[in-house]
Coordinates of C-alpha atoms in Angstrom, one line a residue:
M1 CA 53.9 53.7 318.8
D2 CA 52.9 54.3 322.7
R3 CA 55.5 50.8 323.6
M4 CA 58.4 51.8 321.9
N5 CA 57.9 55.5 323.7
T6 CA 58.3 53.5 327.3
A7 CA 60.0 50.9 326.6
P8 CA 64.2 51.7 326.9
D9 CA 66.4 51.9 324.3
P10 CA 69.3 50.3 324.6
A11 CA 71.5 51.9 321.7
A12 CA 70.0 55.5 323.2
A13 CA 72.0 54.4 326.6
R14 CA 75.1 53.7 325.9
H15 CA 75.5 57.0 324.4
R16 CA 76.0 60.8 325.7
W17 CA 73.6 63.0 323.4
L18 CA 74.5 66.8 323.5
D19 CA 73.4 68.8 326.6
D20 CA 71.3 71.9 325.6
E21 CA 74.7 74.1 325.6
E22 CA 76.9 71.5 324.0
Q23 CA 74.7 71.9 321.1
R24 CA 74.2 75.1 321.4
V25 CA 77.6 75.4 320.2
W26 CA 77.3 72.0 318.0
R27 CA 74.9 75.3 315.7
A28 CA 76.6 77.5 316.3
Y29 CA 80.6 75.8 315.3
L30 CA 77.7 74.6 311.5
H31 CA 76.1 77.7 311.3
A32 CA 79.3 80.2 311.3
T33 CA 81.6 77.5 309.7
T34 CA 78.5 76.9 306.5
L35 CA 78.1 81.2 305.8
L36 CA 82.1 81.5 306.5
E37 CA 82.5 79.0 303.4
D38 CA 80.5 80.1 301.6
H39 CA 80.8 83.9 301.7
L40 CA 84.7 83.1 300.8
D41 CA 83.7 80.9 297.9
R42 CA 81.2 83.7 296.8
Q43 CA 84.5 86.1 297.1
L44 CA 87.1 84.3 294.9
Q45 CA 84.4 82.9 291.8
R46 CA 83.3 87.0 292.0
D47 CA 86.8 87.7 291.7
A48 CA 88.6 85.3 290.2
G49 CA 86.6 82.9 289.1
M50 CA 87.2 79.6 291.3
P51 CA 86.0 77.5 294.3
H52 CA 88.2 78.4 297.7
I53 CA 89.4 75.5 297.3
Y54 CA 90.9 76.1 294.0
Y55 CA 93.0 79.2 296.1
G56 CA 94.0 76.8 299.1
L57 CA 95.6 74.6 296.1
L58 CA 97.5 77.3 294.8
V59 CA 98.0 79.0 298.2
G60 CA 99.5 76.1 299.0
L61 CA 102.1 75.5 295.5
A62 CA 102.7 79.3 295.7
E63 CA 104.3 79.0 298.9
A64 CA 106.5 75.5 298.4
P65 CA 109.8 75.2 297.4
G66 CA 110.2 75.9 293.4
R67 CA 106.1 76.5 293.7
R68 CA 106.0 72.4 293.3
L69 CA 105.1 70.1 295.4
R70 CA 103.9 66.1 294.6
M71 CA 100.9 65.4 294.1
T72 CA 100.1 63.1 297.4
E73 CA 101.3 65.7 299.3
L74 CA 98.8 68.7 297.8
A75 CA 96.4 66.5 298.7
M76 CA 98.4 66.2 302.4
Q77 CA 98.3 69.9 303.4
S78 CA 95.0 70.3 301.6
K79 CA 93.2 67.5 303.6
I80 CA 91.1 67.0 299.9
T81 CA 91.3 63.3 298.1
R82 CA 93.0 62.7 295.6
S83 CA 90.7 62.1 293.4
R84 CA 89.5 65.5 294.5
L85 CA 92.6 66.6 294.1
S86 CA 93.1 66.0 290.4
H87 CA 89.8 66.7 289.7
A88 CA 90.7 70.4 290.8
V89 CA 93.9 70.3 289.3
A90 CA 93.0 69.3 286.2
R91 CA 90.3 72.4 286.3
L92 CA 93.2 74.4 287.5
E93 CA 95.7 72.6 284.3
K94 CA 92.6 74.2 281.9
N95 CA 92.4 77.4 283.0
G96 CA 97.0 77.5 282.4
W97 CA 97.2 78.3 286.3
V98 CA 98.8 75.0 286.9
R99 CA 100.5 71.9 284.7
R100 CA 101.6 68.5 286.3
E101 CA 104.9 66.5 285.4
N102 CA 105.8 63.0 286.1
C103 CA 108.3 62.3 289.4
P104 CA 112.0 61.3 288.2
S105 CA 111.8 58.7 290.9
D106 CA 108.3 57.2 291.0
K107 CA 107.3 56.3 287.3
R108 CA 103.1 56.5 289.0
G109 CA 104.0 59.9 291.5
Q110 CA 104.1 63.6 289.5
F111 CA 103.7 66.7 290.3
A112 CA 101.3 69.7 290.4
I113 CA 103.6 73.4 289.6
L114 CA 101.8 76.2 289.7
T115 CA 102.4 78.4 286.2
D116 CA 103.5 82.5 285.9
E117 CA 99.8 82.3 284.7
G118 CA 98.2 81.2 288.1
Y119 CA 101.3 83.2 290.3
E120 CA 99.7 85.8 288.9
V121 CA 95.8 84.9 290.0
L122 CA 97.1 84.2 293.1
R123 CA 99.2 87.8 293.7
R124 CA 96.3 89.9 291.9
T125 CA 93.9 87.5 294.3
A126 CA 95.3 87.6 297.5
P127 CA 94.8 91.6 298.4
G128 CA 90.8 90.9 298.1
H129 CA 90.9 87.3 299.6
V130 CA 92.3 88.7 303.1
T131 CA 90.0 91.4 303.5
A132 CA 87.1 89.0 303.2
V133 CA 88.8 87.2 305.9
R134 CA 89.4 89.6 308.0
Q135 CA 86.4 91.8 308.1
A136 CA 84.4 88.2 308.4
L137 CA 86.7 86.6 311.0
F138 CA 89.3 88.2 312.8
E139 CA 87.2 91.8 312.8
R140 CA 84.9 90.1 314.8
L141 CA 87.0 89.5 317.2
S142 CA 89.4 90.4 319.8
P143 CA 93.2 90.0 320.1
E144 CA 92.2 86.6 323.3
Q145 CA 89.2 85.8 320.9
Q146 CA 91.5 85.1 317.8
K147 CA 94.0 83.0 320.1
A148 CA 91.2 81.1 321.8
L149 CA 90.0 79.8 318.1
G150 CA 93.6 79.5 317.4
E151 CA 94.2 77.1 320.4
I152 CA 91.0 75.1 319.9
M153 CA 91.2 74.2 316.4
E154 CA 94.5 72.8 317.2
I155 CA 92.9 71.1 319.2
V156 CA 90.3 69.8 316.8
A157 CA 92.2 68.6 313.9
E158 CA 95.3 66.8 316.6
G159 CA 91.9 64.8 317.4
L160 CA 91.2 63.8 313.2
Q161 CA 94.7 63.1 312.9
P162 CA 95.9 60.8 314.1
D163 CA 98.8 59.4 313.8
E164 CA 98.7 55.9 313.8
A165 CA 99.3 53.7 310.2
G166 CA 96.1 53.2 309.0
A167 CA 93.9 56.1 309.6
D168 CA 91.1 57.7 307.1
L169 CA 92.7 61.1 306.8
P170 CA 90.8 62.5 303.2
W171 CA 94.3 62.3 301.3
L172 CA 94.7 58.8 302.4
R173 CA 91.9 57.5 299.9

């Protein structure tokens, strides 16, 4: 055991570990995002009986022309795998909030369509959700901090969405 502690670790030499400040920032980020997602999930479960991811799907459909999107577009917009989207849409269909239609120009493609009932659920749920987001995030930050957070998250997202073909992104899986 002592020998392992004193022998140089070739892998350690190749890796640049997080320094104390980076570790603090990383852990604060993980802590905050985990708590925020849980907070929003609980609010939506309480108010509408749905998880945050389902709410996001309904919003995406509500904002789409004709309240409809191809399933592949909805997966890309929601940043989830096609399998996870299919499962979520099946649950939303069961609730009567979404329906699927085959794509006439592509026999393998399908559209997800927000129903009137789904739109009504979203309309009733949105005010409470916006309040939860505002209280949990925006009211805790100054306008300058909000702007900085937006810029930082855009930079992070851009770095994780390479344009090159063959990228390993959730909606392509």
